[in-house]
């Protein structure tokens, strides 16, 4: 077995360590998600090491000596971070010429040859579900015999081995919590809407929804929701309780945990017996009965992608949710006391000045506890990207980065009736209109008075909001 380093590379100062280890940009309030996509193969490779440079505050100069003695390095990359991640790979190869370096992530899954040939420092890229692909590389198997790999042969010719089949039995994957305990510090991970410290992991992969903008199901996870058994999930939660008694909340990072409602209810009932506080991603169509079962068994918060308050836009992006259902879902969550962090996207196909205002009114009406407003990001490999290229909504140079040189997300899409500058500026307007209305201010002040800890958090977030918008 090769001595293997799994590296979440250092990046822009303030770069959000977001979902899947690399989010699209700096966020309004800095946060760090767990590098679960790297921790999973790390759990399969005995003697490996995981370094999460952004969360640990490590620079490239600090990481390089930590890589000494490793024979294999696996770096997670993305479209926004790719150019910088290649520089990290080149620095590693220069310092350790015999080290084999591989890249993983959605970026290389959709553009394997382009990613491989970006630099001679890159020895291979692993596509699709890469967990067992990396395990087989670490075992020293010949590249040509490993499914899901793209590499150069001895003549320098790029070779693509057959696709790797999806992992049907998700219970065969070992617990990532073992890697978290061994290599990470849970206090380094913070998200404004979750209790701190928290731990997150995946109970399944894939998503049945067909949202045209969503990266993971269209590149790595697929449109089948392949899941771990309820027993397997609960055993890992028990391990978290034992290893990290200080953890205040567990977050299930599946694209849509509520896609399988009977399973969600079964897991909830088992968690209820453990007395654990937990949260998850959800679609805005969960029935009241399921919500109540989850709430009664420890559910605190749902992360919900509402995206837009205009039905035509939701139809355009194949969201699969009706606004009347989403409104009822919001009412049910309020009634049950379930906290909701609502996410919205501006600039999706069909967006106009009027629909932006419509979405802002919708957000204020359903009144999630907190919100996140993003710009439509046409990631390569998604239907939205293909659509944008075909219709001339996206300049080719914008498709290579999606963020500016400071790591802040750019408004990449532009329409004849609505240019990218207007879309970009509407994000700040959305936040101001949502948070600075009298009712919301009073709600947040009341929350802060009840909890000194919450007061400190909200004040820090306010400072970060102001700093972020000055950078824009």
Tab-separated table of C-alpha atoms in Angstrom:
chain	number	residue	atom	x	y	z
A	1	UNK	CA	0.000	0.000	0.000
A	2	UNK	CA	1.427	3.382	-1.024
A	3	UNK	CA	1.802	5.993	1.696
A	4	UNK	CA	-1.016	8.327	0.668
A	5	UNK	CA	-1.769	11.977	1.390
A	6	UNK	CA	-5.278	13.324	0.792
A	7	UNK	CA	-5.082	17.086	0.416
A	8	UNK	CA	-7.738	19.779	0.337
A	9	UNK	CA	-5.357	22.383	-1.119
A	10	UNK	CA	-4.827	25.858	0.274
A	11	UNK	CA	-6.636	28.514	-1.717
A	12	UNK	CA	-7.708	32.150	-1.697
A	13	UNK	CA	-7.706	33.844	1.680
A	14	UNK	CA	-11.261	33.528	2.915
A	15	UNK	CA	-12.245	30.866	0.351
A	16	UNK	CA	-15.264	28.984	1.623
A	17	UNK	CA	-14.454	25.375	2.412
A	18	UNK	CA	-17.839	24.454	1.081
A	19	UNK	CA	-19.904	21.478	0.069
A	20	UNK	CA	-17.839	18.703	-1.435
A	21	UNK	CA	-14.676	20.390	-0.141
A	22	UNK	CA	-14.747	23.181	-2.724
A	23	UNK	CA	-17.666	25.598	-2.879
A	24	UNK	CA	-17.968	28.062	-5.725
A	25	UNK	CA	-16.606	31.162	-4.018
A	26	UNK	CA	-16.148	33.204	-0.912
A	27	UNK	CA	-19.431	33.460	0.929
A	28	UNK	CA	-21.016	36.401	2.695
A	29	UNK	CA	-20.302	34.710	6.012
A	30	UNK	CA	-17.229	32.500	6.003
A	31	UNK	CA	-17.928	28.845	6.704
A	32	UNK	CA	-16.211	25.491	6.496
A	33	UNK	CA	-17.746	22.184	5.476
A	34	UNK	CA	-16.019	18.882	6.118
A	35	UNK	CA	-13.894	17.497	3.239
A	36	UNK	CA	-16.021	14.346	3.196
A	37	UNK	CA	-15.330	13.525	-0.451
A	38	UNK	CA	-11.643	13.142	0.490
A	39	UNK	CA	-12.252	11.578	3.902
A	40	UNK	CA	-14.199	8.694	2.333
A	41	UNK	CA	-11.341	7.261	0.214
A	42	UNK	CA	-8.928	8.166	3.017
A	43	UNK	CA	-10.919	5.784	5.231
A	44	UNK	CA	-10.308	3.039	2.651
A	45	UNK	CA	-6.516	3.504	2.532
A	46	UNK	CA	-4.691	2.296	5.657
A	47	UNK	CA	-2.037	4.655	6.971
A	48	UNK	CA	-3.271	7.613	4.927
A	49	UNK	CA	-3.338	11.240	6.054
A	50	UNK	CA	-5.948	13.939	5.322
A	51	UNK	CA	-4.917	17.596	5.386
A	52	UNK	CA	-7.668	20.210	5.071
A	53	UNK	CA	-5.534	23.287	4.450
A	54	UNK	CA	-8.261	25.994	4.260
A	55	UNK	CA	-9.989	24.949	7.471
A	56	UNK	CA	-6.690	24.570	9.311
A	57	UNK	CA	-5.449	27.925	7.989
A	58	UNK	CA	-2.429	26.343	6.282
A	59	UNK	CA	-0.538	28.033	3.457
A	60	UNK	CA	1.209	26.204	0.623
A	61	UNK	CA	4.553	26.910	2.288
A	62	UNK	CA	3.290	25.170	5.425
A	63	UNK	CA	1.757	22.240	3.575
A	64	UNK	CA	4.819	21.319	1.498
A	65	UNK	CA	6.989	20.009	4.356
A	66	UNK	CA	3.988	18.108	5.720
A	67	UNK	CA	3.889	16.139	2.444
A	68	UNK	CA	7.394	14.756	2.863
A	69	UNK	CA	7.589	10.978	2.748
A	70	UNK	CA	4.303	10.439	0.923
A	71	UNK	CA	4.335	8.434	-2.299
A	72	UNK	CA	0.869	9.422	-3.512
A	73	UNK	CA	-1.094	12.682	-3.166
A	74	UNK	CA	-4.805	13.015	-3.969
A	75	UNK	CA	-6.113	16.583	-4.387
A	76	UNK	CA	-9.781	17.573	-4.545
A	77	UNK	CA	-10.403	20.293	-7.128
A	78	UNK	CA	-13.250	22.244	-8.748
A	79	UNK	CA	-13.822	24.604	-11.657
A	80	UNK	CA	-13.314	27.785	-9.565
A	81	UNK	CA	-10.240	26.495	-7.724
A	82	UNK	CA	-8.651	24.455	-10.537
A	83	UNK	CA	-5.940	26.884	-11.677
A	84	UNK	CA	-4.696	27.351	-8.126
A	85	UNK	CA	-4.935	23.639	-7.350
A	86	UNK	CA	-2.732	22.886	-10.381
A	87	UNK	CA	-0.139	25.256	-8.937
A	88	UNK	CA	-0.261	23.287	-5.684
A	89	UNK	CA	0.243	20.032	-7.629
A	90	UNK	CA	3.216	21.548	-9.445
A	91	UNK	CA	4.758	22.703	-6.171
A	92	UNK	CA	4.378	19.214	-4.722
A	93	UNK	CA	5.953	17.611	-7.803
A	94	UNK	CA	8.854	20.059	-7.716
A	95	UNK	CA	9.511	19.326	-4.044
A	96	UNK	CA	8.977	15.558	-4.384
A	97	UNK	CA	9.600	14.452	-8.006
A	98	UNK	CA	8.806	10.793	-7.316
A	99	UNK	CA	5.405	11.536	-5.771
A	100	UNK	CA	2.417	10.450	-7.860
A	101	UNK	CA	-0.313	13.107	-7.951
A	102	UNK	CA	-3.974	12.562	-8.786
A	103	UNK	CA	-6.970	14.878	-8.928
A	104	UNK	CA	-10.576	14.102	-7.995
A	105	UNK	CA	-13.820	16.077	-8.063
A	106	UNK	CA	-16.602	17.114	-10.411
A	107	UNK	CA	-14.254	19.249	-12.518
A	108	UNK	CA	-12.102	16.286	-13.548
A	109	UNK	CA	-15.100	13.972	-13.874
A	110	UNK	CA	-16.551	16.064	-16.718
A	111	UNK	CA	-13.246	17.156	-18.318
A	112	UNK	CA	-10.752	14.382	-17.539
A	113	UNK	CA	-8.391	14.843	-20.484
A	114	UNK	CA	-8.367	18.623	-20.243
A	115	UNK	CA	-7.672	18.362	-16.516
A	116	UNK	CA	-4.914	15.778	-16.911
A	117	UNK	CA	-3.098	17.710	-19.636
A	118	UNK	CA	-3.271	21.004	-17.732
A	119	UNK	CA	0.132	20.164	-16.235
A	120	UNK	CA	2.758	17.408	-16.454
A	121	UNK	CA	2.710	17.393	-12.649
A	122	UNK	CA	-0.653	15.598	-12.760
A	123	UNK	CA	-0.208	11.843	-13.172
A	124	UNK	CA	-3.877	10.840	-13.330
A	125	UNK	CA	-7.426	11.940	-12.619
A	126	UNK	CA	-10.117	9.743	-11.075
A	127	UNK	CA	-13.635	10.136	-12.429
A	128	UNK	CA	-17.166	9.451	-11.076
A	129	UNK	CA	-17.356	7.546	-7.753
A	130	UNK	CA	-13.633	7.568	-7.120
A	131	UNK	CA	-13.395	5.959	-3.658
A	132	UNK	CA	-12.366	2.473	-4.748
A	133	UNK	CA	-10.505	3.867	-7.764
A	134	UNK	CA	-8.137	5.648	-5.378
A	135	UNK	CA	-7.892	2.595	-3.124
A	136	UNK	CA	-6.745	0.513	-6.099
A	137	UNK	CA	-4.208	3.166	-7.126
A	138	UNK	CA	-2.829	3.180	-3.572
A	139	UNK	CA	-2.583	-0.613	-3.701
A	140	UNK	CA	-0.183	-0.199	-6.616
A	141	UNK	CA	-2.338	-1.753	-9.332
A	142	UNK	CA	-1.401	-0.895	-12.934
A	143	UNK	CA	-3.396	2.151	-14.035
A	144	UNK	CA	-4.719	0.343	-17.119
A	145	UNK	CA	-6.427	-2.213	-14.861
A	146	UNK	CA	-8.279	0.356	-12.751
A	147	UNK	CA	-11.763	1.449	-13.797
A	148	UNK	CA	-12.619	5.154	-13.672
A	149	UNK	CA	-9.100	6.432	-14.322
A	150	UNK	CA	-7.613	8.774	-16.946
A	151	UNK	CA	-3.817	8.777	-17.295
A	152	UNK	CA	-0.913	8.970	-19.781
A	153	UNK	CA	0.672	5.726	-20.944
A	154	UNK	CA	4.415	5.239	-21.412
A	155	UNK	CA	4.191	6.965	-24.817
A	156	UNK	CA	2.389	9.975	-23.376
A	157	UNK	CA	-0.951	9.016	-24.921
A	158	UNK	CA	-4.012	9.825	-22.789
A	159	UNK	CA	-5.885	6.665	-21.795
A	160	UNK	CA	-9.422	6.477	-20.371
A	161	UNK	CA	-10.192	3.205	-18.617
A	162	UNK	CA	-13.834	1.980	-18.514
A	163	UNK	CA	-16.290	3.838	-16.296
A	164	UNK	CA	-16.550	2.614	-12.728
A	165	UNK	CA	-19.934	1.290	-11.707
A	166	UNK	CA	-21.815	3.124	-8.937
A	167	UNK	CA	-21.467	1.771	-5.422
A	168	UNK	CA	-24.684	-0.171	-4.965
A	169	UNK	CA	-24.012	-1.296	-1.392
A	170	UNK	CA	-23.190	1.955	0.371
A	171	UNK	CA	-22.719	0.110	3.679
A	172	UNK	CA	-19.393	-1.198	2.372
A	173	UNK	CA	-17.937	2.304	2.783
A	174	UNK	CA	-16.174	2.762	6.137
A	175	UNK	CA	-17.099	5.594	8.504
A	176	UNK	CA	-15.525	8.953	7.645
A	177	UNK	CA	-15.745	9.824	11.341
A	178	UNK	CA	-12.661	7.678	11.921
A	179	UNK	CA	-10.698	9.990	9.594
A	180	UNK	CA	-12.200	13.102	11.195
A	181	UNK	CA	-11.006	11.854	14.595
A	182	UNK	CA	-7.548	10.964	13.310
A	183	UNK	CA	-6.757	14.012	11.168
A	184	UNK	CA	-9.159	16.929	11.715
A	185	UNK	CA	-10.198	19.265	14.504
A	186	UNK	CA	-13.978	19.601	14.684
A	187	UNK	CA	-13.739	23.111	16.120
A	188	UNK	CA	-12.263	24.280	12.779
A	189	UNK	CA	-15.599	23.681	11.033
A	190	UNK	CA	-18.237	26.358	11.285
A	191	UNK	CA	-21.465	27.202	9.449
A	192	UNK	CA	-23.555	30.134	10.586
A	193	UNK	CA	-26.901	28.328	10.628
A	194	UNK	CA	-25.609	25.174	12.389
A	195	UNK	CA	-24.744	24.791	16.047
A	196	UNK	CA	-21.016	24.820	16.770
A	197	UNK	CA	-19.187	22.544	16.776
A	198	UNK	CA	-20.967	20.292	14.307
A	199	UNK	CA	-20.118	17.177	12.297
A	200	UNK	CA	-21.474	16.391	8.823
A	201	UNK	CA	-21.351	13.302	6.633
A	202	UNK	CA	-23.286	11.633	3.800
A	203	UNK	CA	-25.873	8.913	4.408
A	204	UNK	CA	-26.275	8.401	0.654
A	205	UNK	CA	-25.298	9.716	-2.769
A	206	UNK	CA	-27.211	10.971	-5.742
A	207	UNK	CA	-30.462	12.870	-6.090
A	208	UNK	CA	-33.694	11.982	-7.874
A	209	UNK	CA	-34.336	15.613	-8.802
A	210	UNK	CA	-33.297	16.942	-12.218
A	211	UNK	CA	-32.385	20.554	-11.408
A	212	UNK	CA	-30.495	21.811	-14.451
A	213	UNK	CA	-28.031	23.892	-12.418
A	214	UNK	CA	-27.082	21.342	-9.737
A	215	UNK	CA	-23.527	20.101	-10.088
A	216	UNK	CA	-23.220	16.859	-8.129
A	217	UNK	CA	-26.034	14.667	-9.525
A	218	UNK	CA	-25.038	15.579	-13.092
A	219	UNK	CA	-21.335	14.864	-12.629
A	220	UNK	CA	-20.509	12.478	-9.790
A	221	UNK	CA	-23.527	11.346	-7.775
A	222	UNK	CA	-26.088	10.523	-10.463
A	223	UNK	CA	-29.878	10.683	-10.355
A	224	UNK	CA	-30.398	7.582	-8.247
A	225	UNK	CA	-30.413	8.055	-4.496
A	226	UNK	CA	-28.144	5.214	-3.306
A	227	UNK	CA	-28.241	5.028	0.466
A	228	UNK	CA	-26.677	3.462	3.512
A	229	UNK	CA	-28.943	1.437	5.752
A	230	UNK	CA	-30.566	3.215	8.674
A	231	UNK	CA	-28.631	1.006	11.081
A	232	UNK	CA	-25.318	1.896	9.412
A	233	UNK	CA	-26.094	5.631	9.637
A	234	UNK	CA	-27.077	5.464	13.288
A	235	UNK	CA	-23.935	3.502	14.181
A	236	UNK	CA	-21.829	6.338	12.770
A	237	UNK	CA	-23.822	8.886	14.770
A	238	UNK	CA	-23.095	6.826	17.887
A	239	UNK	CA	-19.411	6.955	16.982
A	240	UNK	CA	-19.610	10.743	16.664
A	241	UNK	CA	-21.177	10.944	20.111
A	242	UNK	CA	-18.359	8.839	21.544
A	243	UNK	CA	-15.476	10.548	19.736
A	244	UNK	CA	-16.771	14.123	19.906
A	245	UNK	CA	-18.921	14.668	23.021
A	246	UNK	CA	-18.561	18.422	22.468
A	247	UNK	CA	-20.438	18.293	19.134
A	248	UNK	CA	-23.768	20.131	19.323
A	249	UNK	CA	-25.286	19.003	16.028
A	250	UNK	CA	-24.994	16.384	13.277
A	251	UNK	CA	-25.745	17.413	9.699
A	252	UNK	CA	-26.621	14.917	6.953
A	253	UNK	CA	-25.101	16.368	3.790
A	254	UNK	CA	-26.989	14.217	1.240
A	255	UNK	CA	-28.229	16.324	-1.690
A	256	UNK	CA	-31.815	15.654	-0.590
A	257	UNK	CA	-32.055	13.561	2.578
A	258	UNK	CA	-35.866	13.717	2.411
A	259	UNK	CA	-36.029	12.129	-1.073
A	260	UNK	CA	-36.719	8.813	0.666
A	261	UNK	CA	-39.301	9.812	3.274
A	262	UNK	CA	-39.861	6.357	4.870
A	263	UNK	CA	-36.105	5.969	5.365
A	264	UNK	CA	-35.818	9.512	6.736
A	265	UNK	CA	-38.526	8.691	9.269
A	266	UNK	CA	-36.834	5.405	10.227
A	267	UNK	CA	-33.486	7.115	10.794
A	268	UNK	CA	-35.215	9.887	12.741
A	269	UNK	CA	-36.892	7.436	15.120
A	270	UNK	CA	-33.568	5.714	15.770
A	271	UNK	CA	-31.849	9.070	16.349
A	272	UNK	CA	-34.586	10.080	18.756
A	273	UNK	CA	-33.491	7.271	21.067
A	274	UNK	CA	-29.950	8.694	21.097
A	275	UNK	CA	-31.070	12.202	22.063
A	276	UNK	CA	-29.030	13.736	19.238
A	277	UNK	CA	-29.746	17.112	17.618
A	278	UNK	CA	-29.557	16.850	13.838
A	279	UNK	CA	-30.275	18.717	10.596
A	280	UNK	CA	-30.326	17.898	6.876
A	281	UNK	CA	-30.946	19.056	3.306
A	282	UNK	CA	-34.592	18.887	2.220
A	283	UNK	CA	-36.852	19.674	-0.696
A	284	UNK	CA	-39.734	22.101	-0.098
A	285	UNK	CA	-42.349	19.392	-0.537
A	286	UNK	CA	-42.015	17.236	2.594
A	287	UNK	CA	-45.376	16.213	4.087
A	288	UNK	CA	-46.396	17.520	7.501
A	289	UNK	CA	-46.505	13.989	8.913
A	290	UNK	CA	-42.882	13.304	7.946
A	291	UNK	CA	-41.770	16.691	9.233
A	292	UNK	CA	-43.429	15.973	12.570
A	293	UNK	CA	-41.751	12.573	12.927
A	294	UNK	CA	-38.375	14.152	12.231
A	295	UNK	CA	-39.029	17.108	14.563
A	296	UNK	CA	-40.177	14.836	17.371
A	297	UNK	CA	-36.924	12.890	17.081
A	298	UNK	CA	-34.290	15.596	17.211
A	299	UNK	CA	-34.531	17.451	13.885
A	300	UNK	CA	-33.651	21.104	14.424
A	301	UNK	CA	-33.044	22.635	10.981
A	302	UNK	CA	-33.705	22.021	7.299
A	303	UNK	CA	-31.514	23.459	4.545
A	304	UNK	CA	-33.967	24.084	1.704
A	305	UNK	CA	-33.290	25.145	-1.883
A	306	UNK	CA	-36.253	27.336	-2.814
A	307	UNK	CA	-34.230	28.951	-5.655
A	308	UNK	CA	-36.979	31.248	-6.997
A	309	UNK	CA	-40.392	32.674	-6.187
A	310	UNK	CA	-41.472	32.441	-9.820
A	311	UNK	CA	-43.089	29.191	-10.980
A	312	UNK	CA	-41.983	29.557	-14.593
A	313	UNK	CA	-38.335	29.800	-13.544
A	314	UNK	CA	-38.728	26.728	-11.327
A	315	UNK	CA	-40.183	24.885	-14.315
A	316	UNK	CA	-37.377	26.135	-16.556
A	317	UNK	CA	-34.749	24.589	-14.276
A	318	UNK	CA	-36.793	21.411	-13.644
A	319	UNK	CA	-36.926	22.032	-9.911
A	320	UNK	CA	-39.947	19.780	-9.507
A	321	UNK	CA	-41.622	21.901	-6.833
A	322	UNK	CA	-44.830	23.948	-6.976
A	323	UNK	CA	-44.893	27.285	-5.182
A	324	UNK	CA	-48.160	26.499	-3.410
A	325	UNK	CA	-46.601	23.305	-2.022
A	326	UNK	CA	-43.466	25.211	-0.999
A	327	UNK	CA	-45.591	27.787	0.815
A	328	UNK	CA	-47.462	25.068	2.701
A	329	UNK	CA	-44.166	23.374	3.563
A	330	UNK	CA	-42.882	26.677	4.994
A	331	UNK	CA	-46.052	27.092	7.063
A	332	UNK	CA	-45.711	23.543	8.377
A	333	UNK	CA	-42.103	24.156	9.399
A	334	UNK	CA	-43.090	27.338	11.243
A	335	UNK	CA	-45.951	25.511	12.962
A	336	UNK	CA	-43.667	22.678	14.082
A	337	UNK	CA	-40.864	24.989	15.157
A	338	UNK	CA	-38.393	23.632	12.596
A	339	UNK	CA	-35.729	26.191	11.708
A	340	UNK	CA	-35.236	26.705	7.962
A	341	UNK	CA	-32.195	28.058	6.144
A	342	UNK	CA	-33.530	28.963	2.702
A	343	UNK	CA	-31.314	29.231	-0.350
A	344	UNK	CA	-32.132	31.235	-3.475
A	345	UNK	CA	-30.472	31.668	-6.872
A	346	UNK	CA	-30.655	34.796	-9.003
A	347	UNK	CA	-30.028	34.784	-12.742
A	348	UNK	CA	-31.547	31.438	-13.718
A	349	UNK	CA	-33.113	31.120	-17.211
A	350	UNK	CA	-36.229	33.256	-17.421
A	351	UNK	CA	-35.030	35.763	-14.820
A	352	UNK	CA	-36.143	39.376	-15.242
A	353	UNK	CA	-36.093	42.449	-13.018
A	354	UNK	CA	-39.685	41.618	-12.134
A	355	UNK	CA	-39.011	37.989	-11.205
A	356	UNK	CA	-36.134	39.047	-8.956
A	357	UNK	CA	-38.519	41.271	-7.002
A	358	UNK	CA	-41.066	38.454	-7.026
A	359	UNK	CA	-38.520	36.112	-5.436
A	360	UNK	CA	-37.623	38.678	-2.796
A	361	UNK	CA	-41.310	39.074	-1.917
A	362	UNK	CA	-41.691	35.295	-1.788
A	363	UNK	CA	-38.713	34.963	0.566
A	364	UNK	CA	-40.116	37.618	2.889
A	365	UNK	CA	-43.525	35.966	2.797
A	366	UNK	CA	-42.381	32.437	3.697
A	367	UNK	CA	-39.797	33.957	6.090
A	368	UNK	CA	-37.108	31.301	6.571
A	369	UNK	CA	-34.982	31.893	9.643
A	370	UNK	CA	-31.909	32.711	7.537
A	371	UNK	CA	-31.191	32.863	3.808
A	372	UNK	CA	-28.386	32.428	1.324
A	373	UNK	CA	-28.541	34.198	-2.049
A	374	UNK	CA	-26.317	32.923	-4.856
A	375	UNK	CA	-25.727	33.817	-8.474
A	376	UNK	CA	-26.608	31.216	-11.101
A	377	UNK	CA	-23.378	29.301	-11.704
A	378	UNK	CA	-23.197	27.332	-14.972
A	379	UNK	CA	-20.723	24.648	-13.979
A	380	UNK	CA	-19.285	22.556	-16.828
A	381	UNK	CA	-21.059	19.219	-16.940
A	382	UNK	CA	-24.493	20.629	-16.111
A	383	UNK	CA	-27.421	21.134	-18.466
A	384	UNK	CA	-27.385	24.824	-17.510
A	385	UNK	CA	-23.830	25.135	-18.837
A	386	UNK	CA	-24.758	23.478	-22.142
A	387	UNK	CA	-27.855	25.682	-22.383
A	388	UNK	CA	-25.842	28.821	-21.671
A	389	UNK	CA	-23.242	28.050	-24.341
A	390	UNK	CA	-25.888	27.220	-26.953
A	391	UNK	CA	-27.856	30.421	-26.290
A	392	UNK	CA	-24.884	32.762	-25.946
A	393	UNK	CA	-25.635	33.576	-22.300
A	394	UNK	CA	-22.094	32.779	-21.195
A	395	UNK	CA	-18.866	34.183	-22.536
A	396	UNK	CA	-16.362	31.351	-23.012
A	397	UNK	CA	-13.764	33.053	-20.798
A	398	UNK	CA	-16.247	33.214	-17.904
A	399	UNK	CA	-16.828	29.470	-18.051
A	400	UNK	CA	-13.235	28.784	-17.028
A	401	UNK	CA	-13.349	30.486	-13.644
A	402	UNK	CA	-16.761	31.566	-12.277
A	403	UNK	CA	-14.933	33.573	-9.590
A	404	UNK	CA	-12.745	36.671	-9.771
A	405	UNK	CA	-9.105	36.881	-8.674
A	406	UNK	CA	-10.218	37.430	-5.064
A	407	UNK	CA	-12.347	34.289	-5.024
A	408	UNK	CA	-15.673	36.162	-5.116
A	409	UNK	CA	-18.325	34.663	-7.392
A	410	UNK	CA	-18.882	36.458	-10.684
A	411	UNK	CA	-22.241	36.817	-12.374
A	412	UNK	CA	-21.424	34.615	-15.343
A	413	UNK	CA	-24.772	34.636	-17.150
A	414	UNK	CA	-26.123	37.585	-19.091
A	415	UNK	CA	-29.384	37.864	-21.033
A	416	UNK	CA	-30.486	40.358	-23.701
A	417	UNK	CA	-33.114	41.760	-21.323
A	418	UNK	CA	-31.039	41.453	-18.105
A	419	UNK	CA	-27.288	41.880	-18.008
A	420	UNK	CA	-24.886	40.268	-15.566
A	421	UNK	CA	-24.250	43.512	-13.665
A	422	UNK	CA	-27.932	43.876	-12.779
A	423	UNK	CA	-28.070	40.265	-11.615
A	424	UNK	CA	-24.903	40.717	-9.556
A	425	UNK	CA	-26.165	43.860	-7.842
A	426	UNK	CA	-29.506	42.257	-7.027
A	427	UNK	CA	-27.865	39.904	-4.509
A	428	UNK	CA	-27.053	42.746	-2.137
A	429	UNK	CA	-30.530	44.221	-2.649
A	430	UNK	CA	-32.071	40.830	-1.785
A	431	UNK	CA	-30.180	40.587	1.502
A	432	UNK	CA	-31.006	44.158	2.499
A	433	UNK	CA	-34.710	43.826	1.743
A	434	UNK	CA	-34.965	40.517	3.581
A	435	UNK	CA	-32.960	41.253	6.721
A	436	UNK	CA	-33.550	44.977	7.210
A	437	UNK	CA	-37.350	44.897	7.344
A	438	UNK	CA	-38.733	45.745	10.759
A	439	UNK	CA	-40.235	42.363	11.548
A	440	UNK	CA	-37.018	40.477	10.760
A	441	UNK	CA	-34.853	42.900	12.719
A	442	UNK	CA	-37.133	42.501	15.740
A	443	UNK	CA	-37.035	38.699	15.376
A	444	UNK	CA	-33.239	38.623	15.297
A	445	UNK	CA	-32.905	41.086	18.194
A	446	UNK	CA	-35.198	38.881	20.257
A	447	UNK	CA	-33.064	35.867	19.400
A	448	UNK	CA	-29.897	37.702	20.430
A	449	UNK	CA	-31.349	38.853	23.759
A	450	UNK	CA	-32.239	35.261	24.656
A	451	UNK	CA	-28.720	33.983	23.924
A	452	UNK	CA	-25.431	35.847	24.509
A	453	UNK	CA	-23.720	33.247	22.316
A	454	UNK	CA	-26.154	34.022	19.489
A	455	UNK	CA	-25.557	37.733	19.973
A	456	UNK	CA	-21.836	37.257	19.448
A	457	UNK	CA	-22.443	35.121	16.375
A	458	UNK	CA	-24.848	37.606	14.767
A	459	UNK	CA	-22.477	40.509	15.407
A	460	UNK	CA	-19.604	38.592	13.785
A	461	UNK	CA	-21.809	37.710	10.845
A	462	UNK	CA	-22.825	41.348	10.447
A	463	UNK	CA	-19.189	42.428	10.290
A	464	UNK	CA	-18.432	39.695	7.747
A	465	UNK	CA	-21.425	40.724	5.618
A	466	UNK	CA	-20.155	44.315	5.470
A	467	UNK	CA	-16.609	43.193	4.639
A	468	UNK	CA	-17.855	40.833	1.915
A	469	UNK	CA	-19.970	43.441	0.146
A	470	UNK	CA	-17.133	45.960	0.255
A	471	UNK	CA	-14.956	43.372	-1.526
A	472	UNK	CA	-17.612	42.928	-4.221
